[in-house]
CSV table of C-alpha atoms and ligand atoms in Angstrom, one decimal:
chain,number,residue,atom,x,y,z
A,1,MET,CA,163.5,92.0,35.3
A,2,THR,CA,166.2,92.2,37.1
A,3,VAL,CA,166.3,92.4,41.2
A,4,GLU,CA,165.9,95.8,41.5
A,5,ASP,CA,162.7,95.6,38.9
A,6,ILE,CA,160.8,93.6,41.5
A,7,PRO,CA,158.8,95.0,44.4
A,8,LYS,CA,160.0,93.8,47.7
A,9,ILE,CA,158.3,93.1,51.5
A,10,VAL,CA,160.7,93.0,53.6
A,11,LEU,CA,159.3,91.4,56.5
A,12,HIS,CA,162.3,90.7,58.9
A,13,LEU,CA,164.7,94.0,59.2
A,14,HIS,CA,166.2,95.2,63.5
A,15,LEU,CA,166.6,98.4,63.2
A,16,ASP,CA,169.7,98.7,65.4
A,17,GLY,CA,171.5,95.8,63.1
A,18,SER,CA,170.8,98.3,60.8
A,19,ILE,CA,172.1,101.7,61.7
A,20,ASP,CA,172.8,104.3,59.4
A,21,ILE,CA,177.5,103.6,59.1
A,22,ASN,CA,177.9,107.7,59.5
A,23,ASP,CA,175.0,108.2,61.6
A,24,ALA,CA,176.7,106.2,64.1
A,25,PHE,CA,180.4,107.9,63.2
A,26,LYS,CA,178.5,110.7,63.6
A,27,TRP,CA,176.9,110.1,67.5
A,28,ALA,CA,179.8,108.5,69.1
A,29,LEU,CA,181.7,111.7,68.6
A,30,GLU,CA,179.3,113.8,69.5
A,31,ASP,CA,179.6,111.2,73.0
A,32,GLY,CA,183.5,111.3,72.6
A,33,ILE,CA,184.0,107.9,71.1
A,34,ASN,CA,186.8,108.4,68.8
A,35,TYR,CA,186.9,105.9,66.5
A,36,THR,CA,188.4,105.1,63.2
A,37,LYS,CA,186.3,104.1,60.1
A,38,LYS,CA,188.0,100.8,60.3
A,39,ASP,CA,187.9,100.3,64.7
A,40,LEU,CA,183.5,101.4,64.1
A,41,LEU,CA,182.8,98.8,61.5
A,42,LYS,CA,185.1,96.2,64.1
A,43,GLU,CA,182.6,97.3,66.9
A,44,LEU,CA,179.1,97.4,64.0
A,45,GLN,CA,179.9,94.3,61.6
A,46,VAL,CA,180.9,90.5,61.5
A,47,ASP,CA,183.7,89.7,60.6
A,48,GLU,CA,185.0,86.1,59.4
A,49,ASN,CA,185.6,85.2,63.2
A,50,VAL,CA,182.3,85.7,64.2
A,51,LYS,CA,180.5,81.6,65.2
A,52,SER,CA,177.2,81.7,66.6
A,53,LEU,CA,174.5,83.7,67.5
A,54,ASN,CA,175.7,84.7,70.1
A,55,ASP,CA,178.6,86.5,69.2
A,56,TYR,CA,176.5,88.4,65.5
A,57,LEU,CA,174.4,89.4,68.9
A,58,GLU,CA,177.3,91.9,70.7
A,59,LYS,CA,177.2,93.7,67.8
A,60,PHE,CA,174.3,95.5,68.9
A,61,ASN,CA,176.4,97.0,71.3
A,62,LEU,CA,177.3,100.0,70.4
A,63,SER,CA,174.3,100.3,68.1
A,64,CYS,CA,171.6,100.2,71.6
A,65,LYS,CA,174.4,102.4,73.4
A,66,LEU,CA,174.4,105.0,70.0
A,67,LEU,CA,170.2,105.1,70.1
A,68,GLN,CA,170.0,106.1,73.5
A,69,THR,CA,167.6,109.9,72.4
A,70,CYS,CA,164.5,110.6,70.2
A,71,ARG,CA,166.5,111.8,67.5
A,72,ARG,CA,169.4,109.8,66.6
A,73,LEU,CA,165.7,106.8,67.2
A,74,GLU,CA,163.8,108.8,64.9
A,75,GLN,CA,166.5,109.1,62.1
A,76,THR,CA,168.2,105.6,62.4
A,77,SER,CA,164.8,104.5,61.2
A,78,TYR,CA,163.8,107.4,58.7
A,79,ASN,CA,167.4,106.8,57.3
A,80,LEU,CA,166.4,103.1,57.1
A,81,PHE,CA,162.5,103.1,55.5
A,82,MET,CA,164.8,105.8,52.5
A,83,LYS,CA,166.4,103.2,51.9
A,84,LEU,CA,164.4,100.5,51.7
A,85,ALA,CA,162.3,103.0,48.9
A,86,LYS,CA,165.3,103.1,46.6
A,87,LEU,CA,165.7,99.6,46.7
A,88,ASN,CA,162.6,99.0,45.5
A,89,VAL,CA,160.8,97.1,49.1
A,90,ILE,CA,157.2,98.6,48.9
A,91,TYR,CA,156.5,97.4,52.0
A,92,ALA,CA,158.3,96.5,54.8
A,93,GLU,CA,158.5,95.5,58.8
A,94,VAL,CA,160.9,96.9,60.9
A,95,ARG,CA,162.1,95.4,64.2
A,96,PHE,CA,163.5,96.7,67.5
A,97,ALA,CA,163.5,96.3,71.2
A,98,PRO,CA,162.2,99.6,73.0
A,99,ASN,CA,164.3,97.9,75.9
A,100,LYS,CA,167.5,98.9,75.0
A,101,HIS,CA,166.6,102.4,74.5
A,102,LEU,CA,165.5,103.4,78.1
A,103,ASP,CA,169.6,103.9,79.7
A,104,ASN,CA,169.1,107.7,78.5
A,105,ASN,CA,165.3,108.9,80.6
A,106,LEU,CA,163.5,107.7,77.8
A,107,ASN,CA,160.0,106.5,78.3
A,108,LEU,CA,158.5,103.3,76.5
A,109,ASP,CA,156.1,105.7,75.1
A,110,ASP,CA,159.0,107.9,74.2
A,111,VAL,CA,160.8,105.6,72.2
A,112,VAL,CA,157.6,104.1,70.1
A,113,ILE,CA,157.3,107.3,68.9
A,114,SER,CA,160.3,108.1,66.6
A,115,VAL,CA,160.8,104.4,65.2
A,116,ILE,CA,157.0,105.4,64.2
A,117,ASN,CA,157.8,109.3,63.1
A,118,GLY,CA,160.8,107.8,60.9
A,119,PHE,CA,159.0,106.1,59.5
A,120,ASN,CA,155.5,108.3,58.7
A,121,LYS,CA,158.5,110.8,57.6
A,122,ALA,CA,160.1,108.8,55.8
A,123,ASN,CA,156.3,107.0,54.4
A,124,LEU,CA,155.4,110.8,53.0
A,125,GLU,CA,158.3,110.9,50.9
A,126,MET,CA,158.8,107.9,49.3
A,127,GLY,CA,154.8,105.9,49.9
A,128,ILE,CA,156.9,102.9,51.3
A,129,MET,CA,154.1,101.5,53.2
A,130,GLY,CA,155.2,99.4,56.3
A,131,GLY,CA,155.5,100.1,59.9
A,132,ILE,CA,157.0,99.0,64.0
A,133,ILE,CA,157.8,95.5,65.1
A,134,LEU,CA,158.5,96.1,69.2
A,135,CYS,CA,160.7,93.0,69.9
A,136,MET,CA,160.3,91.2,73.2
A,137,MET,CA,163.7,90.2,74.4
A,138,ARG,CA,165.0,86.8,75.5
A,139,GLY,CA,166.8,87.3,79.1
A,140,ASP,CA,164.6,90.1,79.4
A,141,THR,CA,161.6,90.1,83.2
A,142,LYS,CA,158.5,88.2,82.6
A,143,GLU,CA,157.0,92.1,83.6
A,144,ASP,CA,159.7,94.0,81.2
A,145,ASN,CA,158.2,91.7,78.5
A,146,LEU,CA,154.6,92.7,79.2
A,147,ASN,CA,155.2,96.1,78.8
A,148,ILE,CA,156.3,95.6,75.5
A,149,ILE,CA,153.1,94.2,74.7
A,150,ASN,CA,150.9,96.7,76.4
A,151,ILE,CA,153.0,99.6,74.4
A,152,ALA,CA,152.1,97.3,71.8
A,153,LYS,CA,148.8,97.6,71.9
A,154,LYS,CA,148.3,100.5,72.5
A,155,TYR,CA,149.8,102.3,69.2
A,156,LEU,CA,148.3,99.5,67.1
A,157,GLY,CA,147.1,100.7,64.1
A,158,LYS,CA,149.5,103.9,65.0
A,159,GLY,CA,152.7,103.2,63.5
A,160,VAL,CA,152.7,99.1,65.7
A,161,VAL,CA,152.1,96.4,63.7
A,162,GLY,CA,153.1,93.4,66.2
A,163,ILE,CA,155.1,92.2,68.2
A,164,ASP,CA,158.4,89.7,68.0
A,165,LEU,CA,160.5,87.4,70.5
A,166,ALA,CA,164.6,87.9,69.9
A,167,GLY,CA,167.7,87.8,71.3
A,168,ALA,CA,169.5,83.9,73.2
A,169,GLU,CA,167.1,80.9,71.9
A,170,ALA,CA,169.9,78.1,72.5
A,171,ILE,CA,170.4,79.8,76.8
A,172,TYR,CA,166.9,81.0,76.9
A,173,PRO,CA,163.9,78.7,75.4
A,174,THR,CA,160.5,79.4,72.8
A,175,ARG,CA,158.2,77.9,75.4
A,176,ASP,CA,159.4,79.6,78.2
A,177,TYR,CA,157.4,82.4,76.5
A,178,ALA,CA,154.0,80.8,76.0
A,179,SER,CA,152.1,82.9,78.5
A,180,LEU,CA,152.8,85.8,77.0
A,181,PHE,CA,151.9,85.2,73.6
A,182,LYS,CA,148.6,83.7,74.5
A,183,TYR,CA,148.1,87.5,76.0
A,184,ALA,CA,148.8,89.1,72.8
A,185,LYS,CA,147.0,87.1,71.0
A,186,SER,CA,144.3,87.3,73.5
A,187,GLU,CA,144.2,91.4,72.9
A,188,GLY,CA,144.9,90.7,69.2
A,189,ILE,CA,148.2,91.3,68.6
A,190,PRO,CA,149.8,89.9,65.3
A,191,TYR,CA,153.1,87.9,66.1
A,192,THR,CA,155.8,86.7,64.6
A,193,ILE,CA,158.8,84.3,66.8
A,194,HIS,CA,162.4,83.9,66.4
A,195,ALA,CA,162.9,80.5,65.9
A,196,GLY,CA,164.9,77.5,65.0
A,197,GLU,CA,167.9,79.4,64.4
A,198,ALA,CA,170.6,78.9,66.9
A,199,ALA,CA,168.1,75.8,68.9
A,200,SER,CA,166.4,73.3,67.4
A,201,VAL,CA,162.6,71.9,65.9
A,202,ASP,CA,161.8,71.8,69.6
A,203,SER,CA,161.8,75.7,69.4
A,204,ILE,CA,160.0,75.6,66.0
A,205,ASN,CA,157.2,73.0,67.6
A,206,ALA,CA,156.8,75.4,70.7
A,207,ALA,CA,156.3,79.0,68.5
A,208,LEU,CA,154.1,76.6,66.2
A,209,ASP,CA,152.6,75.2,69.3
A,210,VAL,CA,151.4,79.5,70.8
A,211,GLY,CA,149.6,79.4,67.1
A,212,THR,CA,152.1,81.9,65.0
A,213,LYS,CA,152.3,82.2,62.0
A,214,ARG,CA,154.6,83.6,60.5
A,215,ILE,CA,158.8,82.0,61.8
A,216,GLY,CA,161.9,84.3,62.8
A,217,HIS,CA,164.3,81.5,60.4
A,218,GLY,CA,162.4,78.2,61.6
A,219,ILE,CA,165.4,77.1,58.9
A,220,ARG,CA,166.2,74.2,61.1
A,221,CYS,CA,163.0,72.8,60.1
A,222,ILE,CA,165.4,70.7,57.8
A,223,ASP,CA,166.3,69.0,60.6
A,224,ASP,CA,163.0,66.7,61.4
A,225,ASN,CA,160.7,66.3,57.9
A,226,ALA,CA,157.7,66.0,60.6
A,227,THR,CA,158.0,70.1,61.4
A,228,GLU,CA,158.9,70.1,58.3
A,229,LYS,CA,155.7,69.0,57.1
A,230,ARG,CA,153.4,70.4,60.4
A,231,ILE,CA,154.8,73.7,58.5
A,232,ILE,CA,154.0,73.5,55.5
A,233,ASP,CA,150.2,72.0,57.0
A,234,GLU,CA,150.0,75.2,58.8
A,235,GLU,CA,151.0,77.2,56.1
A,236,ILE,CA,153.2,78.8,58.4
A,237,LEU,CA,155.1,81.8,56.9
A,238,LEU,CA,159.1,81.7,57.2
A,239,GLU,CA,160.9,84.8,57.4
A,240,VAL,CA,164.4,84.1,55.6
A,241,CYS,CA,167.6,86.1,56.1
A,242,VAL,CA,170.5,83.7,54.0
A,243,THR,CA,173.3,85.1,54.7
A,244,SER,CA,172.5,86.2,58.5
A,245,ASN,CA,172.1,82.3,58.8
A,246,TYR,CA,175.7,81.2,57.6
A,247,GLN,CA,177.3,85.0,60.0
A,248,THR,CA,175.4,82.8,62.8
A,249,GLU,CA,176.6,79.5,61.4
A,250,ALA,CA,172.9,78.6,61.8
A,251,ILE,CA,173.1,76.5,59.1
A,252,SER,CA,176.6,75.0,57.2
A,253,GLY,CA,177.2,73.9,54.0
A,254,LYS,CA,174.2,74.3,51.1
A,255,HIS,CA,171.0,76.9,52.3
A,256,PRO,CA,168.4,75.4,52.5
A,257,ILE,CA,166.0,78.3,51.3
A,258,GLU,CA,165.6,76.2,47.7
A,259,LYS,CA,164.4,72.5,49.7
A,260,LEU,CA,162.2,74.6,51.5
A,261,TYR,CA,160.7,76.9,48.8
A,262,LYS,CA,160.6,73.5,46.2
A,263,ASP,CA,159.4,71.6,48.9
A,264,GLY,CA,156.9,74.2,49.3
A,265,VAL,CA,157.5,76.3,52.7
A,266,LYS,CA,156.2,79.9,52.4
A,267,ILE,CA,159.3,81.9,52.4
A,268,ASN,CA,159.4,85.7,52.8
A,269,ILE,CA,163.0,86.9,52.0
A,270,SER,CA,164.5,89.7,54.3
A,271,THR,CA,168.0,90.7,56.4
A,272,ASP,CA,167.2,90.3,59.1
A,273,ASN,CA,170.5,92.8,60.1
A,274,ASP,CA,171.7,95.5,57.0
A,275,THR,CA,174.7,96.8,59.0
A,276,VAL,CA,176.1,94.0,61.5
A,277,SER,CA,176.0,91.4,58.3
A,278,ASN,CA,177.1,93.6,55.8
A,279,ILE,CA,173.8,93.6,52.9
A,280,ASP,CA,171.0,95.0,51.5
A,281,ILE,CA,167.5,93.0,50.4
A,282,ASN,CA,169.3,93.7,46.2
A,283,LYS,CA,172.6,91.9,47.2
A,284,GLU,CA,170.9,89.3,48.9
A,285,TYR,CA,168.2,88.9,45.8
A,286,GLU,CA,171.7,88.4,43.8
A,287,LYS,CA,173.1,86.3,46.3
A,288,ILE,CA,169.8,83.6,46.2
A,289,LEU,CA,169.9,84.0,42.2
A,290,ASN,CA,173.8,82.6,42.4
A,291,GLU,CA,174.0,80.4,44.5
A,292,THR,CA,170.8,78.4,44.4
A,293,ASN,CA,168.8,77.3,41.0
A,294,LEU,CA,165.6,79.7,42.2
A,295,ASP,CA,165.0,81.9,39.6
A,296,ILE,CA,163.4,86.3,39.7
A,297,ASN,CA,159.9,84.7,39.0
A,298,ASP,CA,160.9,82.4,42.3
A,299,LEU,CA,161.4,85.4,44.3
A,300,LEU,CA,158.6,87.8,42.8
A,301,GLU,CA,156.9,84.6,43.9
A,302,CYS,CA,158.0,84.8,47.5
A,303,ASN,CA,157.0,88.7,48.1
A,304,ILE,CA,153.5,87.7,46.4
A,305,GLY,CA,153.2,84.7,48.5
A,306,SER,CA,154.6,86.9,51.9
A,307,ILE,CA,151.3,89.5,51.3
A,308,PRO,CA,148.6,87.5,53.6
A,309,TYR,CA,151.1,87.5,56.6
A,310,ILE,CA,151.7,90.6,56.4
A,311,PHE,CA,150.9,92.4,59.9
A,312,ALA,CA,148.8,94.6,57.9
A,313,ASN,CA,144.8,95.4,56.8
A,314,ASN,CA,143.1,93.8,54.0
A,315,GLU,CA,143.5,97.9,52.0
A,316,VAL,CA,147.1,97.5,52.4
A,317,LYS,CA,147.0,93.7,50.9
A,318,GLU,CA,145.1,94.7,48.2
A,319,ARG,CA,146.7,97.4,47.6
A,320,LEU,CA,150.4,95.2,46.9
A,321,GLN,CA,148.4,92.2,45.1
A,322,ARG,CA,147.2,94.6,42.1
A,323,ILE,CA,151.0,96.2,42.3
A,324,TYR,CA,151.9,92.9,41.5
A,325,LYS,CA,148.8,91.8,39.3
A,326,GLU,CA,150.7,94.6,37.1
A,327,ILE,CA,153.9,93.5,37.2
A,328,ARG,CA,153.4,89.8,36.2
A,329,LYS,CA,151.3,91.0,33.6
B,1,LIG,ZN1,166.4,88.6,63.6
Protein backbone atom coordinates (compact mmCIF):
# COMPACT_ATOMS: atom_id res chain seq x y z
CA MET A 1 0.00 0.00 0.00
CA THR A 2 1.24 3.50 -0.83
CA VAL A 3 0.36 6.85 0.73
CA GLU A 4 -1.89 7.56 -2.26
CA ASP A 5 -3.75 4.27 -1.66
CA ILE A 6 -4.77 5.18 1.90
CA PRO A 7 -8.29 6.64 2.06
CA LYS A 8 -7.66 9.62 4.28
CA ILE A 9 -9.59 11.57 6.89
CA VAL A 10 -8.47 15.20 7.28
CA LEU A 11 -9.88 17.05 10.28
CA HIS A 12 -7.69 20.15 10.66
CA LEU A 13 -7.43 22.31 7.57
CA HIS A 14 -8.00 26.05 7.21
CA LEU A 15 -9.77 27.36 4.11
CA ASP A 16 -8.05 30.75 3.91
CA GLY A 17 -4.64 29.14 4.56
CA SER A 18 -5.26 26.78 1.64
CA ILE A 19 -6.33 29.27 -1.06
CA ASP A 20 -5.45 28.14 -4.59
CA ILE A 21 -2.38 30.11 -5.70
CA ASN A 22 -3.58 30.64 -9.29
CA ASP A 23 -6.93 31.94 -8.02
CA ALA A 24 -5.17 34.29 -5.60
CA PHE A 25 -3.02 35.61 -8.45
CA LYS A 26 -6.08 36.19 -10.63
CA TRP A 27 -8.14 37.81 -7.85
CA ALA A 28 -5.30 40.08 -6.75
CA LEU A 29 -5.10 41.35 -10.36
CA GLU A 30 -8.88 41.86 -10.42
CA ASP A 31 -8.49 43.97 -7.27
CA GLY A 32 -5.71 46.02 -8.88
CA ILE A 33 -2.80 44.40 -7.04
CA ASN A 34 -0.22 43.38 -9.63
CA TYR A 35 2.02 40.79 -7.96
CA THR A 36 4.77 38.83 -9.61
CA LYS A 37 4.24 35.14 -8.84
CA LYS A 38 7.30 35.30 -6.60
CA ASP A 39 5.95 38.24 -4.57
CA LEU A 40 2.55 36.57 -4.30
CA LEU A 41 4.12 33.42 -2.89
CA LYS A 42 6.04 35.54 -0.40
CA GLU A 43 2.74 36.96 0.85
CA LEU A 44 0.96 33.60 1.05
CA GLN A 45 3.66 31.14 2.11
CA VAL A 46 6.04 30.90 5.02
CA ASP A 47 9.77 30.92 4.40
CA GLU A 48 12.76 30.24 6.64
CA ASN A 49 12.17 33.59 8.42
CA VAL A 50 9.02 32.36 10.18
CA LYS A 51 9.76 32.06 13.88
CA SER A 52 6.44 31.85 15.68
CA LEU A 53 2.72 31.26 15.35
CA ASN A 54 2.25 35.03 15.19
CA ASP A 55 4.61 35.27 12.14
CA TYR A 56 2.76 32.35 10.60
CA LEU A 57 -0.63 33.99 11.11
CA GLU A 58 0.51 37.04 9.07
CA LYS A 59 0.40 34.84 5.98
CA PHE A 60 -3.40 34.85 6.18
CA ASN A 61 -3.70 38.60 5.61
CA LEU A 62 -3.72 38.55 1.82
CA SER A 63 -6.02 35.54 1.42
CA CYS A 64 -8.54 37.08 3.85
CA LYS A 65 -8.35 40.35 1.90
CA LEU A 66 -9.07 38.50 -1.35
CA LEU A 67 -11.83 36.29 0.04
CA GLN A 68 -14.49 38.96 0.47
CA THR A 69 -17.02 37.85 -2.15
CA CYS A 70 -19.41 34.89 -2.27
CA ARG A 71 -18.02 33.75 -5.61
CA ARG A 72 -14.44 33.61 -4.37
CA LEU A 73 -15.37 31.89 -1.10
CA GLU A 74 -17.36 29.23 -2.92
CA GLN A 75 -14.60 28.70 -5.49
CA THR A 76 -11.93 28.37 -2.79
CA SER A 77 -14.01 25.87 -0.87
CA TYR A 78 -14.81 23.88 -4.01
CA ASN A 79 -11.18 23.84 -5.17
CA LEU A 80 -9.94 22.69 -1.79
CA PHE A 81 -12.41 19.81 -1.43
CA MET A 82 -11.77 18.78 -5.06
CA LYS A 83 -8.02 18.79 -4.44
CA LEU A 84 -8.48 16.71 -1.30
CA ALA A 85 -10.67 14.20 -3.12
CA LYS A 86 -7.96 13.78 -5.78
CA LEU A 87 -5.45 13.01 -2.98
CA ASN A 88 -7.79 10.20 -1.86
CA VAL A 89 -9.21 12.10 1.09
CA ILE A 90 -12.64 10.57 1.64
CA TYR A 91 -13.76 12.71 4.56
CA ALA A 92 -12.64 16.27 5.37
CA GLU A 93 -13.65 18.99 7.78
CA VAL A 94 -12.48 22.38 6.51
CA ARG A 95 -12.52 25.34 8.88
CA PHE A 96 -12.57 29.09 8.52
CA ALA A 97 -13.42 32.21 10.52
CA PRO A 98 -16.55 33.80 9.00
CA ASN A 99 -15.96 37.10 10.83
CA LYS A 100 -12.85 37.65 8.69
CA HIS A 101 -14.90 37.83 5.50
CA LEU A 102 -17.35 40.64 6.28
CA ASP A 103 -15.35 43.61 4.92
CA ASN A 104 -17.25 43.86 1.64
CA ASN A 105 -20.80 44.11 3.03
CA LEU A 106 -21.32 40.36 3.18
CA ASN A 107 -23.14 39.00 6.20
CA LEU A 108 -22.48 35.77 8.11
CA ASP A 109 -25.19 33.89 6.21
CA ASP A 110 -23.62 34.88 2.85
CA VAL A 111 -20.14 33.68 3.76
CA VAL A 112 -21.24 30.46 5.45
CA ILE A 113 -23.61 29.51 2.62
CA SER A 114 -20.89 30.20 0.01
CA VAL A 115 -18.39 27.90 1.67
CA ILE A 116 -21.06 25.21 2.13
CA ASN A 117 -21.99 25.53 -1.57
CA GLY A 118 -18.37 24.89 -2.57
CA PHE A 119 -18.32 21.75 -0.42
CA ASN A 120 -21.68 20.55 -1.78
CA LYS A 121 -20.49 20.87 -5.37
CA ALA A 122 -17.31 18.88 -4.67
CA ASN A 123 -19.35 16.31 -2.75
CA LEU A 124 -21.64 15.85 -5.76
CA GLU A 125 -18.76 15.56 -8.22
CA MET A 126 -16.29 13.46 -6.23
CA GLY A 127 -18.28 11.94 -3.37
CA ILE A 128 -15.99 13.46 -0.76
CA MET A 129 -17.75 13.56 2.62
CA GLY A 130 -17.34 16.08 5.43
CA GLY A 131 -18.33 19.62 6.19
CA ILE A 132 -17.37 23.01 7.52
CA ILE A 133 -16.11 24.03 10.97
CA LEU A 134 -16.64 27.69 11.91
CA CYS A 135 -13.79 29.29 13.87
CA MET A 136 -14.24 31.75 16.66
CA MET A 137 -11.16 33.96 16.92
CA ARG A 138 -9.04 34.72 19.95
CA GLY A 139 -9.06 38.50 20.33
CA ASP A 140 -12.51 38.96 18.76
CA THR A 141 -15.23 40.35 20.99
CA LYS A 142 -17.47 37.98 22.92
CA GLU A 143 -20.39 39.20 20.82
CA ASP A 144 -18.58 38.39 17.54
CA ASN A 145 -17.75 34.91 18.79
CA LEU A 146 -21.31 34.36 20.05
CA ASN A 147 -22.49 35.19 16.54
CA ILE A 148 -20.32 32.34 15.25
CA ILE A 149 -21.91 29.88 17.66
CA ASN A 150 -25.38 31.04 16.64
CA ILE A 151 -24.68 30.85 12.90
CA ALA A 152 -23.15 27.39 13.45
CA LYS A 153 -26.37 26.36 15.16
CA LYS A 154 -28.39 27.66 12.22
CA TYR A 155 -26.44 25.62 9.64
CA LEU A 156 -25.61 22.58 11.78
CA GLY A 157 -26.48 19.47 9.78
CA LYS A 158 -26.77 21.61 6.64
CA GLY A 159 -23.06 21.76 5.85
CA VAL A 160 -21.68 23.11 9.11
CA VAL A 161 -20.43 20.39 11.46
CA GLY A 162 -18.95 22.24 14.43
CA ILE A 163 -16.95 25.15 15.80
CA ASP A 164 -13.36 25.89 16.81
CA LEU A 165 -11.26 28.55 18.52
CA ALA A 166 -8.25 29.80 16.53
CA GLY A 167 -5.75 32.65 16.61
CA ALA A 168 -2.92 33.91 18.79
CA GLU A 169 -2.96 31.40 21.65
CA ALA A 170 0.02 32.89 23.48
CA ILE A 171 -1.70 36.30 23.71
CA TYR A 172 -5.32 35.26 24.39
CA PRO A 173 -5.52 32.34 26.87
CA THR A 174 -7.91 29.46 26.15
CA ARG A 175 -9.46 29.78 29.61
CA ASP A 176 -10.92 33.19 28.69
CA TYR A 177 -13.20 31.47 26.16
CA ALA A 178 -14.59 28.78 28.48
CA SER A 179 -18.06 30.33 28.75
CA LEU A 180 -18.44 30.30 24.94
CA PHE A 181 -17.78 26.55 24.81
CA LYS A 182 -20.17 25.94 27.69
CA TYR A 183 -22.82 27.74 25.66
CA ALA A 184 -21.94 25.77 22.50
CA LYS A 185 -22.19 22.55 24.49
CA SER A 186 -25.62 23.51 25.83
CA GLU A 187 -26.72 24.11 22.23
CA GLY A 188 -25.45 20.69 21.11
CA ILE A 189 -22.74 22.08 18.79
CA PRO A 190 -19.63 19.88 18.49
CA TYR A 191 -16.31 21.65 19.00
CA THR A 192 -12.59 21.35 18.75
CA ILE A 193 -10.10 23.84 20.20
CA HIS A 194 -6.63 24.96 19.07
CA ALA A 195 -4.52 24.45 22.20
CA GLY A 196 -1.00 23.46 23.16
CA GLU A 197 0.50 24.81 19.97
CA ALA A 198 1.94 28.22 20.88
CA ALA A 199 1.08 28.01 24.58
CA SER A 200 1.81 25.58 27.38
CA VAL A 201 -0.10 22.67 28.86
CA ASP A 202 -2.30 25.13 30.78
CA SER A 203 -3.99 25.86 27.48
CA ILE A 204 -4.56 22.14 26.83
CA ASN A 205 -5.98 21.63 30.32
CA ALA A 206 -8.28 24.64 29.86
CA ALA A 207 -9.55 23.04 26.63
CA LEU A 208 -10.06 19.68 28.36
CA ASP A 209 -11.86 21.39 31.25
CA VAL A 210 -14.59 22.57 28.87
CA GLY A 211 -15.12 19.01 27.69
CA THR A 212 -13.53 19.04 24.26
CA LYS A 213 -12.92 15.61 22.72
CA ARG A 214 -10.62 17.01 20.04
CA ILE A 215 -7.68 19.38 20.28
CA GLY A 216 -6.05 21.23 17.40
CA HIS A 217 -2.33 20.35 17.74
CA GLY A 218 -2.07 19.71 21.51
CA ILE A 219 1.49 18.52 21.01
CA ARG A 220 2.85 20.53 23.96
CA CYS A 221 1.34 17.80 26.16
CA ILE A 222 4.76 16.16 25.82
CA ASP A 223 5.99 18.77 28.33
CA ASP A 224 3.94 17.30 31.15
CA ASN A 225 3.33 13.62 31.89
CA ALA A 226 0.11 14.32 33.79
CA THR A 227 -1.40 16.21 30.86
CA GLU A 228 -0.38 13.54 28.35
CA LYS A 229 -1.88 10.92 30.67
CA ARG A 230 -5.07 12.94 30.88
CA ILE A 231 -5.27 13.01 27.07
CA ILE A 232 -4.81 9.23 26.93
CA ASP A 233 -7.22 8.50 29.81
CA GLU A 234 -9.94 10.82 28.50
CA GLU A 235 -9.41 9.43 24.97
CA ILE A 236 -8.85 12.82 23.37
CA LEU A 237 -7.99 13.05 19.68
CA LEU A 238 -5.10 15.35 18.73
CA GLU A 239 -5.27 16.91 15.27
CA VAL A 240 -1.55 16.81 14.49
CA CYS A 241 0.03 18.90 11.71
CA VAL A 242 3.74 18.13 11.60
CA THR A 243 4.98 20.60 8.96
CA SER A 244 3.01 23.48 10.45
CA ASN A 245 4.36 22.67 13.94
CA TYR A 246 7.94 22.98 12.68
CA GLN A 247 7.17 26.26 10.96
CA THR A 248 5.46 27.89 13.93
CA GLU A 249 8.26 26.53 16.14
CA ALA A 250 5.62 24.82 18.26
CA ILE A 251 8.31 22.15 18.50
CA SER A 252 12.04 22.12 18.06
CA GLY A 253 14.03 18.98 17.32
CA LYS A 254 12.22 15.74 16.68
CA HIS A 255 8.45 15.95 16.29
CA PRO A 256 6.65 14.00 19.06
CA ILE A 257 4.07 12.35 16.75
CA GLU A 258 5.74 8.95 16.98
CA LYS A 259 6.13 9.06 20.77
CA LEU A 260 2.52 10.21 21.23
CA TYR A 261 1.18 7.50 18.90
CA LYS A 262 3.20 4.78 20.63
CA ASP A 263 2.09 6.08 24.05
CA GLY A 264 -1.50 5.50 22.94
CA VAL A 265 -2.64 9.04 22.09
CA LYS A 266 -5.32 9.13 19.37
CA ILE A 267 -4.00 11.08 16.39
CA ASN A 268 -5.49 12.51 13.23
CA ILE A 269 -2.87 13.62 10.72
CA SER A 270 -3.74 16.87 8.96
CA THR A 271 -1.88 19.73 7.29
CA ASP A 272 -3.32 22.89 8.92
CA ASN A 273 -2.78 25.12 5.86
CA ASP A 274 -1.83 23.67 2.49
CA THR A 275 -0.84 27.00 0.92
CA VAL A 276 0.74 28.76 3.90
CA SER A 277 2.77 25.66 4.77
CA ASN A 278 3.39 24.64 1.13
CA ILE A 279 2.26 21.08 1.79
CA ASP A 280 -0.50 18.61 0.96
CA ILE A 281 -1.72 15.60 2.89
CA ASN A 282 0.15 13.02 0.82
CA LYS A 283 3.43 14.94 1.16
CA GLU A 284 2.77 15.19 4.90
CA TYR A 285 2.32 11.40 5.14
CA GLU A 286 5.55 10.87 3.15
CA LYS A 287 7.37 13.21 5.47
CA ILE A 288 6.18 11.29 8.54
CA LEU A 289 7.23 7.98 6.95
CA ASN A 290 10.67 9.42 6.17
CA GLU A 291 11.30 11.10 9.49
CA THR A 292 9.86 8.64 12.00
CA ASN A 293 9.59 4.89 12.52
CA LEU A 294 5.85 4.98 11.91
CA ASP A 295 4.87 2.80 8.94
CA ILE A 296 2.06 2.86 6.44
CA ASN A 297 -0.14 0.68 8.65
CA ASP A 298 0.27 3.12 11.53
CA LEU A 299 -0.90 5.91 9.23
CA LEU A 300 -3.87 3.79 8.18
CA GLU A 301 -4.69 3.15 11.85
CA CYS A 302 -4.62 6.91 12.56
CA ASN A 303 -7.40 7.29 10.00
CA ILE A 304 -9.48 4.44 11.39
CA GLY A 305 -8.95 5.78 14.92
CA SER A 306 -10.21 9.21 13.81
CA ILE A 307 -13.66 7.94 12.81
CA PRO A 308 -15.31 8.13 16.26
CA TYR A 309 -14.22 11.76 16.54
CA ILE A 310 -15.52 13.15 13.26
CA PHE A 311 -18.37 15.64 13.52
CA ALA A 312 -20.83 13.47 11.62
CA ASN A 313 -23.76 11.19 12.27
CA ASN A 314 -23.53 7.42 12.75
CA GLU A 315 -24.51 6.72 9.16
CA VAL A 316 -21.39 8.53 7.90
CA LYS A 317 -19.22 6.87 10.53
CA GLU A 318 -20.48 3.43 9.55
CA ARG A 319 -19.89 4.20 5.88
CA LEU A 320 -16.29 5.10 6.66
CA GLN A 321 -15.86 1.98 8.82
CA ARG A 322 -16.97 -0.16 5.87
CA ILE A 323 -14.45 1.51 3.55
CA TYR A 324 -11.57 0.77 5.92
CA LYS A 325 -12.79 -2.78 6.54
CA GLU A 326 -12.39 -3.43 2.80
CA ILE A 327 -8.85 -2.00 2.82
CA ARG A 328 -7.78 -4.14 5.78
CA LYS A 329 -8.91 -7.36 4.09
ZN1 LIG B 1 -5.03 25.37 12.79
